[in-house]
Short mmCIF file of C-alpha atoms in Angstrom, two decimals:
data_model
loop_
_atom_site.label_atom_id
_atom_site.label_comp_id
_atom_site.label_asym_id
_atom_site.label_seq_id
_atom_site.Cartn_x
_atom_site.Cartn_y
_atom_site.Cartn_z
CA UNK A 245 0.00 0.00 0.00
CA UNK A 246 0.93 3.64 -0.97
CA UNK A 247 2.23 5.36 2.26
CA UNK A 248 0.42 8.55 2.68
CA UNK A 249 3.43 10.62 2.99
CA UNK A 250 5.35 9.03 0.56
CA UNK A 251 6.47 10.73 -3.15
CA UNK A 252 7.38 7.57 -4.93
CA UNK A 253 3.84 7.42 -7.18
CA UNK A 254 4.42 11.41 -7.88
CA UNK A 255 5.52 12.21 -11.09
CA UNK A 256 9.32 12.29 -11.89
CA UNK A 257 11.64 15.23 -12.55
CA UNK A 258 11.40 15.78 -15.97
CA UNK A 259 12.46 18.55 -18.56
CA UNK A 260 15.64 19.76 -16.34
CA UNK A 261 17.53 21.05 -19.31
CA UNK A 262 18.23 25.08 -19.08
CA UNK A 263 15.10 26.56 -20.69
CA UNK A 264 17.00 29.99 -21.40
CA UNK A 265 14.95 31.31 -23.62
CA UNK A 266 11.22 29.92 -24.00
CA UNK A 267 7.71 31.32 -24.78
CA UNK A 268 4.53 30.11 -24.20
CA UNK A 269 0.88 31.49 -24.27
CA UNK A 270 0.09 31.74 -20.36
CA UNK A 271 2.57 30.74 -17.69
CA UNK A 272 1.13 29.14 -14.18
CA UNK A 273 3.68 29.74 -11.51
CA UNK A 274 2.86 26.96 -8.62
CA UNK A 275 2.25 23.00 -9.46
CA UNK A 276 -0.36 22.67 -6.28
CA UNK A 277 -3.54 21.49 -7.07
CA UNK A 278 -4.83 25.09 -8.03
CA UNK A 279 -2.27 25.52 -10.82
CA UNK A 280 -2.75 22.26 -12.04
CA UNK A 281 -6.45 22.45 -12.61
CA UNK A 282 -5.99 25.96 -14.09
CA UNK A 283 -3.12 24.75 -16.45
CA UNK A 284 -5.97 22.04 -17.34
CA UNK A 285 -8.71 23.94 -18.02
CA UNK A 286 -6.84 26.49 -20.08
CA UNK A 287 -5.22 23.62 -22.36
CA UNK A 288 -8.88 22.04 -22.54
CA UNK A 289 -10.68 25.38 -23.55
CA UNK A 290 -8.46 26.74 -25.86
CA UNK A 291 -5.71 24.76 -26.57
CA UNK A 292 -2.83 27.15 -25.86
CA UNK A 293 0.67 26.35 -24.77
CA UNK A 294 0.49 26.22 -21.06
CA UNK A 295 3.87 25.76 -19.18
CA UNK A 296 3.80 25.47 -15.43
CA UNK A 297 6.72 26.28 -13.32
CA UNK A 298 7.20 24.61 -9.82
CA UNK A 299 10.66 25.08 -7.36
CA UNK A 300 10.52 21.93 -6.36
CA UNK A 301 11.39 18.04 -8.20
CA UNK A 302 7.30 17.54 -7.97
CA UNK A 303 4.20 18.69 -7.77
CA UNK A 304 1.92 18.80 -4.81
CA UNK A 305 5.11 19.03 -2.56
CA UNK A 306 3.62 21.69 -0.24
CA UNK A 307 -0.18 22.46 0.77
CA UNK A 308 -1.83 20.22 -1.76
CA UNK A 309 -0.15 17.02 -1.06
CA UNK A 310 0.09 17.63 3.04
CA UNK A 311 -3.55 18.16 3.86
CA UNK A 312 -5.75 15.76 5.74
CA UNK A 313 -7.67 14.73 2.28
CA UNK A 314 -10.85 15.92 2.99
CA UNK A 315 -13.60 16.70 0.87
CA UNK A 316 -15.85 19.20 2.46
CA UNK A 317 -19.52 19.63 1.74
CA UNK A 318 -19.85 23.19 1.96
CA UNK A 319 -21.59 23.56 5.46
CA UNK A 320 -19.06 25.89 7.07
CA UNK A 321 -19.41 28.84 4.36
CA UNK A 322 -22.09 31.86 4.15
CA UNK A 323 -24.53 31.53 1.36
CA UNK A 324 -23.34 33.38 -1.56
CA UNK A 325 -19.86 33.57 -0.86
CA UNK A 326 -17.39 32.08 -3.47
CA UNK A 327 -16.13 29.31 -0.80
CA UNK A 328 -19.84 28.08 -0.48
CA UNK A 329 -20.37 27.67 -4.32
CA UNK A 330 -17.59 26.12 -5.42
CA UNK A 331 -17.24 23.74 -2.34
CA UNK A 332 -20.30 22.25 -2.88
CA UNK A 333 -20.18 21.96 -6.55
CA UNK A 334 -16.36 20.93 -5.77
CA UNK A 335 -16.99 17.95 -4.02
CA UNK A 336 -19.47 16.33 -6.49
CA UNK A 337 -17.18 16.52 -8.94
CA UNK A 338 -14.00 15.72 -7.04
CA UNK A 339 -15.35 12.90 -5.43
CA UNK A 340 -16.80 11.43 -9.05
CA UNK A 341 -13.01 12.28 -10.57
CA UNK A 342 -11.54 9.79 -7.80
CA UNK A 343 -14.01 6.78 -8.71
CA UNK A 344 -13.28 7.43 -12.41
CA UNK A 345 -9.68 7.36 -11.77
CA UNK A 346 -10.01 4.81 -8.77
CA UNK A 347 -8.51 6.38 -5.88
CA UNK A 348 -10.03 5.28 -2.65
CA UNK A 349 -12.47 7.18 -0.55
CA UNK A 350 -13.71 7.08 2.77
CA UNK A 351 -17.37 8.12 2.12
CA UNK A 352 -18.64 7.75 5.89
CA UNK A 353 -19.39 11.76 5.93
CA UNK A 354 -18.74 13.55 8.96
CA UNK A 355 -20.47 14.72 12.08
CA UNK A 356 -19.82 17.99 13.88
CA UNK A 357 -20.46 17.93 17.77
CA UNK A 358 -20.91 20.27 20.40
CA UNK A 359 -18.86 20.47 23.63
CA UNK A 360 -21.01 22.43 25.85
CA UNK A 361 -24.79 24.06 25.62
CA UNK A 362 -22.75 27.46 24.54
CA UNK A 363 -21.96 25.80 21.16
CA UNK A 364 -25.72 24.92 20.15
CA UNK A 365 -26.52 27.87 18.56
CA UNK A 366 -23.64 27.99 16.32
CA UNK A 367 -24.19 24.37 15.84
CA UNK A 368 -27.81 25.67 14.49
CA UNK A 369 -26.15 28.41 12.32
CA UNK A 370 -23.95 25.52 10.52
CA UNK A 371 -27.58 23.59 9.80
CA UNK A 372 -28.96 26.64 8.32
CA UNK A 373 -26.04 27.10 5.79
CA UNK A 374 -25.93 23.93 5.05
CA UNK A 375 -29.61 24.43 4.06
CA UNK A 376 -29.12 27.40 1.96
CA UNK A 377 -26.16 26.05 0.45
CA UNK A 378 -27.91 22.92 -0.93
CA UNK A 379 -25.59 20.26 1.40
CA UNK A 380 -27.22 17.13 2.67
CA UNK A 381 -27.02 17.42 6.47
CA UNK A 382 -29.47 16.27 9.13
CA UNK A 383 -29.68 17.34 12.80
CA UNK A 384 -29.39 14.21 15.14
CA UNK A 385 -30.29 13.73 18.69
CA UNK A 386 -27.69 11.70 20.97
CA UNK A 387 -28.95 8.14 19.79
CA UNK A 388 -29.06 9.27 16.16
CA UNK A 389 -25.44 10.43 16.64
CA UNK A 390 -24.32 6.63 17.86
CA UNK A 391 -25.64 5.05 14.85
CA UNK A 392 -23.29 7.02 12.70
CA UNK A 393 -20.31 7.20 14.83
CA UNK A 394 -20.69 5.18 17.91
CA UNK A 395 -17.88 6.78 19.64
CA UNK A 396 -18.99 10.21 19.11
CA UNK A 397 -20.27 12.61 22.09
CA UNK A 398 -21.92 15.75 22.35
CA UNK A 399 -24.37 17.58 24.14
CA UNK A 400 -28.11 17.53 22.86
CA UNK A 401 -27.62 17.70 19.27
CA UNK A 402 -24.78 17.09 16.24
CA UNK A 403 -24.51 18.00 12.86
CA UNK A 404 -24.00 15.15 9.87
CA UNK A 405 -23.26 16.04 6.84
CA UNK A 406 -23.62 12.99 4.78
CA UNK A 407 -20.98 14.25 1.55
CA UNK A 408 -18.04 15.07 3.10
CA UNK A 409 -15.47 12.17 2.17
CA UNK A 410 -11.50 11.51 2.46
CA UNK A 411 -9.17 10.84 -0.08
CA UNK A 412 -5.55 10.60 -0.13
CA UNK A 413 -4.54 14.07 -1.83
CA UNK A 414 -1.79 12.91 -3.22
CA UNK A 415 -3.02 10.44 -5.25
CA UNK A 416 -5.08 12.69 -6.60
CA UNK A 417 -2.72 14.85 -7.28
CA UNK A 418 -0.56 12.43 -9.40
CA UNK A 419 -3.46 11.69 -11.17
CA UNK A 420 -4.57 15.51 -12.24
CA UNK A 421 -0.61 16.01 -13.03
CA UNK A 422 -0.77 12.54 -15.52
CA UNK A 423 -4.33 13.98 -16.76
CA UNK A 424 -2.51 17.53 -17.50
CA UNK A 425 0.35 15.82 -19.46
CA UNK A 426 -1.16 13.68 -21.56
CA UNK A 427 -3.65 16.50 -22.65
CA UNK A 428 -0.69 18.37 -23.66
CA UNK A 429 0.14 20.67 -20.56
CA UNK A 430 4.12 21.01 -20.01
CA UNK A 431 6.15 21.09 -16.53
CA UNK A 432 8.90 22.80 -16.07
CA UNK A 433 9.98 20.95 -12.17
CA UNK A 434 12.78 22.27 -10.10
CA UNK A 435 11.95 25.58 -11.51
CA UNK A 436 11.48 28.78 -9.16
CA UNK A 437 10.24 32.16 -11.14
CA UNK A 438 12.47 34.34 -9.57
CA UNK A 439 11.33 37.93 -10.73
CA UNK A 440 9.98 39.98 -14.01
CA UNK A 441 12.08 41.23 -16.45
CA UNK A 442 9.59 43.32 -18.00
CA UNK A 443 6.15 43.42 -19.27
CA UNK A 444 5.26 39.60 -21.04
CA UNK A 445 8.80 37.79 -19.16
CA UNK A 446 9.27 36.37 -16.02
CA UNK A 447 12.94 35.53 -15.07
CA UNK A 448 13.51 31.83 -13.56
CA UNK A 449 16.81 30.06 -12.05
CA UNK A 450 16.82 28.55 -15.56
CA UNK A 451 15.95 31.12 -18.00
CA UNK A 452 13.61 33.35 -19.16
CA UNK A 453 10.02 32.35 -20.63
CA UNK A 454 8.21 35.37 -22.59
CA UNK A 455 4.43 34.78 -21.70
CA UNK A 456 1.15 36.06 -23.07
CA UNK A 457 -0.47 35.50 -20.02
CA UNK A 458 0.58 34.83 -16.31
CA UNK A 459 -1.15 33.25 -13.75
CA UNK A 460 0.05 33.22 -10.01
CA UNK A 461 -0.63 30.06 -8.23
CA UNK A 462 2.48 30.37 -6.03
CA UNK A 463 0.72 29.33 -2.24
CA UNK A 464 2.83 30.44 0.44
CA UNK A 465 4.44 33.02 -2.01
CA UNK A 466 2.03 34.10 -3.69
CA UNK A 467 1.92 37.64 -2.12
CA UNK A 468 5.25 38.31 -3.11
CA UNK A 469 5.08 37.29 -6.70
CA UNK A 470 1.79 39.29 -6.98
CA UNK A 471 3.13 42.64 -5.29
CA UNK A 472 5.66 42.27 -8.27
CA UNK A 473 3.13 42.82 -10.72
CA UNK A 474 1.66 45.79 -8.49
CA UNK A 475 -0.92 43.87 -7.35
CA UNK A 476 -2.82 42.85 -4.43
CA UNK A 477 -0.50 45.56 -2.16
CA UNK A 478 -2.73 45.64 0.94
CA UNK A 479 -2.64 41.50 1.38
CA UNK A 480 0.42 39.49 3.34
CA UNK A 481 0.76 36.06 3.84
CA UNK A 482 1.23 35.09 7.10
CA UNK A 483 2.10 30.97 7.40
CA UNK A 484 0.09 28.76 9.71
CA UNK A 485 1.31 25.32 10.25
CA UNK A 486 -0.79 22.41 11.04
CA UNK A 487 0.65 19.82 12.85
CA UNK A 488 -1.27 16.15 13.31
CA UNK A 489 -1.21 13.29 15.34
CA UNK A 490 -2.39 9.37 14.72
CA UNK A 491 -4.38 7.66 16.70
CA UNK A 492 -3.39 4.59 18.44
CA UNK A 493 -4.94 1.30 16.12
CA UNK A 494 -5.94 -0.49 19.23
CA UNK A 495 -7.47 2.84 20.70
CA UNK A 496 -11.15 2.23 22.25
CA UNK A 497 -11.83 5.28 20.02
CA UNK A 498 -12.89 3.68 17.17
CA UNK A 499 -13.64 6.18 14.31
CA UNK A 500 -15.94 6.23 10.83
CA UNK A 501 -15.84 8.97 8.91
CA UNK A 502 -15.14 12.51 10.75
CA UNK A 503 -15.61 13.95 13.57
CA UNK A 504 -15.34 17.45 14.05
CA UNK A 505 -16.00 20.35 16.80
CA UNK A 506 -18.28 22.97 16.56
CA UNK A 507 -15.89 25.64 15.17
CA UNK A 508 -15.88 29.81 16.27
CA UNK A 509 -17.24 30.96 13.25
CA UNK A 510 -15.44 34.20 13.67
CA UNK A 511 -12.09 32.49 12.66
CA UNK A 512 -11.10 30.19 9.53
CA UNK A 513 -9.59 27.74 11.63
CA UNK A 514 -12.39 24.34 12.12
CA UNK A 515 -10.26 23.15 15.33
CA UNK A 516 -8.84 19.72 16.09
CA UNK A 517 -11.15 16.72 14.46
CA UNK A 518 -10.69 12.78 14.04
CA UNK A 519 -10.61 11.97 10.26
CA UNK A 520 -10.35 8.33 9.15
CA UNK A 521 -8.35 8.19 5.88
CA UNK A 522 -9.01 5.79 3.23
CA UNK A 523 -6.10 3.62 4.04
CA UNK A 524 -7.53 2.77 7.64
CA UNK A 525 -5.52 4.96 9.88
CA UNK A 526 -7.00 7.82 12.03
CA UNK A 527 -5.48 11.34 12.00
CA UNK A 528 -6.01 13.82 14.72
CA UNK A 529 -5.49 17.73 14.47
CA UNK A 530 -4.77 20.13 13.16
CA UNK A 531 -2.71 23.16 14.78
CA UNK A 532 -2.58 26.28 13.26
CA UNK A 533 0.47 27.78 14.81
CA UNK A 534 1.82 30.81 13.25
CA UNK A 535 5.46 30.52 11.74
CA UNK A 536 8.24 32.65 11.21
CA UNK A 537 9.25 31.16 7.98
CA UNK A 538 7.30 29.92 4.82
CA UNK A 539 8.34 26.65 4.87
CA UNK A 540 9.32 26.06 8.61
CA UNK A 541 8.06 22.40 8.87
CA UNK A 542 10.11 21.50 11.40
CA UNK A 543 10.91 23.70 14.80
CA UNK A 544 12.91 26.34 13.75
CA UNK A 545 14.44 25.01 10.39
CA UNK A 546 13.00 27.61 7.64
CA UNK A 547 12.72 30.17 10.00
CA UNK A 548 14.14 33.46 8.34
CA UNK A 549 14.99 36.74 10.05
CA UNK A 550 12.64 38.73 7.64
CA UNK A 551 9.94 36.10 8.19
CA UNK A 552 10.45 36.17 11.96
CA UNK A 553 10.09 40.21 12.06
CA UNK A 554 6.90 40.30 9.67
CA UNK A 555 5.13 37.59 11.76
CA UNK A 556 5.64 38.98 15.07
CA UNK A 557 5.03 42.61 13.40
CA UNK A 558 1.37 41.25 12.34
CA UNK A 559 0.61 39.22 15.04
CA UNK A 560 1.13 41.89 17.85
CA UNK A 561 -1.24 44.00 15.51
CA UNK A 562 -3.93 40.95 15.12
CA UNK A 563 -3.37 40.48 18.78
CA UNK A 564 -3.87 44.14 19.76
CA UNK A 565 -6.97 44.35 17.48
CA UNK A 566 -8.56 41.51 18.05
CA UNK A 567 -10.33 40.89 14.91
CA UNK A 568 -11.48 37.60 14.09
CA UNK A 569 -11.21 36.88 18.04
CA UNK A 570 -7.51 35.99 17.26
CA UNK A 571 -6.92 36.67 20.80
CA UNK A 572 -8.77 33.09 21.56
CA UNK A 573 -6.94 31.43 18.41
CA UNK A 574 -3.73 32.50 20.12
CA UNK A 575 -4.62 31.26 23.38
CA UNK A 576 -5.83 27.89 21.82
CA UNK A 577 -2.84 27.13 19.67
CA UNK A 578 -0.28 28.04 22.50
CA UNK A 579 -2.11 25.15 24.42
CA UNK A 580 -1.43 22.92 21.54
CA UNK A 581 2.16 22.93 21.54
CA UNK A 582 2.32 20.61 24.51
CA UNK A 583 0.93 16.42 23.75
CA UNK A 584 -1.22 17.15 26.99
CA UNK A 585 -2.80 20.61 25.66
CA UNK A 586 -3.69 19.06 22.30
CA UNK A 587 -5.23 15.93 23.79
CA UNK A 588 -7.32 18.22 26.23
CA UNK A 589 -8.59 20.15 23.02
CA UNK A 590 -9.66 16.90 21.33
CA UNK A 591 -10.79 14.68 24.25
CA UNK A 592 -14.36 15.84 24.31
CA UNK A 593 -15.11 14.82 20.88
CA UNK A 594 -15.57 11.51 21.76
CA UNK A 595 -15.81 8.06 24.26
CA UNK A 596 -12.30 5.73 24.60
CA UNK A 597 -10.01 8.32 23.49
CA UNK A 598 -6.72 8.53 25.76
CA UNK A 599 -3.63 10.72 26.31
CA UNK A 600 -1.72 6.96 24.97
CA UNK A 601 -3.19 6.82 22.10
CA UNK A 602 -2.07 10.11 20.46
CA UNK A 603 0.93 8.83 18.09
CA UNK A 604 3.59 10.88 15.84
CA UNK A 605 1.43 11.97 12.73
CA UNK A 606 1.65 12.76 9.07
CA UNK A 607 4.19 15.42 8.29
CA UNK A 608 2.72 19.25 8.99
CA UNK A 609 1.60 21.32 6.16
CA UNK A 610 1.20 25.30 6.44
CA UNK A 611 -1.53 26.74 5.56
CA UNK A 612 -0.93 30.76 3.43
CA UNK A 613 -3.88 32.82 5.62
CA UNK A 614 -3.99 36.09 3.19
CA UNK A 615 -4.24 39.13 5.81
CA UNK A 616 -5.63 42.13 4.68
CA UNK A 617 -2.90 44.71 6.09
CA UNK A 618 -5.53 47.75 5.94
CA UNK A 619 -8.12 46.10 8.83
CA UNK A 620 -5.25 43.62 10.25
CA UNK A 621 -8.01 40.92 9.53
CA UNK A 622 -7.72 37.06 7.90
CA UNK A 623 -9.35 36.98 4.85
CA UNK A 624 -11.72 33.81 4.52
CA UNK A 625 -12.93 33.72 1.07
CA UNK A 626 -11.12 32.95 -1.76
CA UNK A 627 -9.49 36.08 -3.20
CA UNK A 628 -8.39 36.29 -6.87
CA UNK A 629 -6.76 39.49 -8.37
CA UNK A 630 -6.36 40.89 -11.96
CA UNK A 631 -3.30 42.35 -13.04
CA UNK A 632 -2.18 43.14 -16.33
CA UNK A 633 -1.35 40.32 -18.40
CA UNK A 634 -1.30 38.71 -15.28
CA UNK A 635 -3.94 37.16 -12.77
CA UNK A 636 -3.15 35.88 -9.28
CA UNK A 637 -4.91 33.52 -6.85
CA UNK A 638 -3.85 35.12 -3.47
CA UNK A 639 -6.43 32.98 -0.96
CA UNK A 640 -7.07 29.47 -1.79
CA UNK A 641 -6.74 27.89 1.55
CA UNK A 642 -9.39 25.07 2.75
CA UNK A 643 -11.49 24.11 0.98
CA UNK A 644 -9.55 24.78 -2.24
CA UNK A 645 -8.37 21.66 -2.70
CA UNK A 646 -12.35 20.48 -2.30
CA UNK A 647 -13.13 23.16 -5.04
CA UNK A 648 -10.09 22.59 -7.10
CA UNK A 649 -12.26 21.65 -10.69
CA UNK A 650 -14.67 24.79 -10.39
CA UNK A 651 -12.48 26.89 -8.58
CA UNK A 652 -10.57 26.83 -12.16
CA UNK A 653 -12.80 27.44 -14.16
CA UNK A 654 -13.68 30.08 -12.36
CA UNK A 655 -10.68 31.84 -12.41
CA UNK A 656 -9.92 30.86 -16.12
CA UNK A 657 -13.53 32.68 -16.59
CA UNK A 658 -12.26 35.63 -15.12
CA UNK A 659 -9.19 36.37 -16.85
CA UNK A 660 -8.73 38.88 -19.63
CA UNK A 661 -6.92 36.71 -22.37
CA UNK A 662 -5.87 38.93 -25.36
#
């Protein structure tokens, strides 16, 4: 069996050679899943030469291949916003891609609990979304609850929303990189865009590519490369990383499908949950701990003295503001850092589960949270920007992956192609 960590079924390095010199009709900086599913729709709709760049040997290295792999329903998101649309639409389609190209799911939906009586009403507000949003969820009483996960608890009520599923993300995203290249899309891997050298060429560590369109898929970077287009001035990314745990096999806490708190809808953050993967294995988290480096997976390693002074710059600012009760998202992820404070955060979601059976997880991802610098608040829609010659997806954090197929059509409907 394919570990779920493991890059061996990700596509190769290919196409090293220097490019020096190369043109193509639009350029997609970023190989996550966003970039991939724009580079396919663009080579499906109108049969240009699409070339995506990506800095490292394959795709999928970073958010879209570290994520816990689920497919969300939609329930979490205000009617009308671009999140709720294209999640729900997202995970029809996503979920009928991974049957067509066999990937395994875990199709046991998920049910969202409440801790304490304090939590009902918000609990209520997630039913009505999911109502306006068209998801299939169903409000179920404490015995209702057992029959879909017997080891769940709450107090008087708990949501289940029968279409959220779990895949293994990077499966998928082999198989949307194989789709791409066989319809024609090209790679360029171990490639970083490094700058512009001009209107219509972007400079790599390889060469230049002359471009009659750009798209910025770039994740944790994808400020930067956008505020070199002028664009998008008033957003920074600040990096969140989410660190999980496994739970024990011979745990009493035996679990289906998902189970998930009732989340402060102020925030973007849906707190720790139990999520049963397709391969058998239960993950628990995650985190969200802000970093002071892009790619600081691992304690300090990636931390960078610029990325140090910008966090703590933003975060005394978020803290001293308070928006999005960040305040309380502080408090909770401090408590996190210890085995003992994350196990106290999950411990009321269900019967059997003890501090023992909390095992090393998956490897962390990050999550990019775009902040908008003018309010100091995180941004929790999706957020894409137009630039000339140019368009750039600045917020795609969960459930983009979810929404990947829509999500690029969307975008490729909103660009002004010459």
């Amino acid at each position: 069996m394919l570990s779920w960590v493991s890059d061996r079924f990700l596509p190769d390095v290919e196409g090293m050679h220097d490019m020096a010199e190369e043109t193509c009709d639009v350029l997609i900086a970023g190989a996550g899943v966003i970039g991939v599913a724009i580079a396919r729709e663009l080579r499906r709709r109108y049969g240009v030469k699409v070339v995506v760049l990506e800095k490292e040997s394959t795709a999928g290295r970073h958010a879209s291949g570290r994520n816990s792999g689920v497919l969300h329903a939609g329930v979490y998101y205000k009617a009308g916003t671009l999140k709720a649309r294209l999640c729900v639409e997202g995970n029809r389609r996503l979920r009928a891609y991974c049957r067509q190209q066999a990937i395994p799911l875990n199709e046991h939906g998920k049910v969202i609990v409440a801790r304490t009586e304090a939590e009902l009403p918000a609990l209520r507000e997630l039913y009505a979304r999911s109502q306006a949003n068209g998801v299939r969820a169903s409000l179920l009483d404490q015995q209702a609850l057992k029959e879909v996960e017997p080891c769940a608890k709450t107090v008087q009520q708990a949501l289940y929303v029968h279409d959220t599923a779990v895949v293994n993300p990077r499966l998928v995203m082999a198989a949307m990189v194989a789709d791409a290249e066989r319809e024609g899309v090209e790679f360029r891997f171990g490639c970083a865009w490094q700058g512009r050298d001009g209107d219509g060429v972007a400079r790599t560590d390889r060469g230049r590519v002359t471009y009659g369109h750009f798209v910025n898929c770039g994740g944790l970077f994808a400020d930067r490369i956008a505020h070199a287009h002028e664009v998008g001035l008033h957003f920074k990314i600040l990096p969140f990383r989410g660190q999980f745990y496994q739970l024990r096999p011979g745990s009493a806490m035996q679990v289906r499908g998902n189970i998930y708190p009732v989340p402060d809808l102020r925030n973007p953050f849906l707190g720790v949950h139990f999520t049963r993967r397709p391969e058998g294995d239960v993950t628990i988290g995650p985190s969200a701990l802000p970093l002071l480096g892009r790619e600081q997976y691992r304690g300090l390693v990636g931390a960078t003295l610029g990325g140090t002074v910008t966090m703590l710059a933003y975060l005394m600012r978020l803290f001293g503001r308070n928006r999005d009760h960040f305040r309380s998202i502080a408090w909770t992820e401090m408590i996190k850092l210890t085995r003992t404070g994350f196990f106290r955060e999950a411990e009321d979601l269900g019967r059997g589960f003890e501090k023992a059976d909390l095992l090393p997880g998956q490897a962390p991802g990050i999550r990019a949270q775009l902040v908008d610098t003018r309010t100091a608040e995180l941004v929790s829609d999706f957020v894409i920007e137009p630039g000339a010659r140019s368009t750039h997806v600045l917020n795609a954090v969960s459930p983009a992956f979810t929404s990947s197929l829509p999500f690029a059509e969307h975008v490729v409907d909103t660009m002004r192609l010459a």
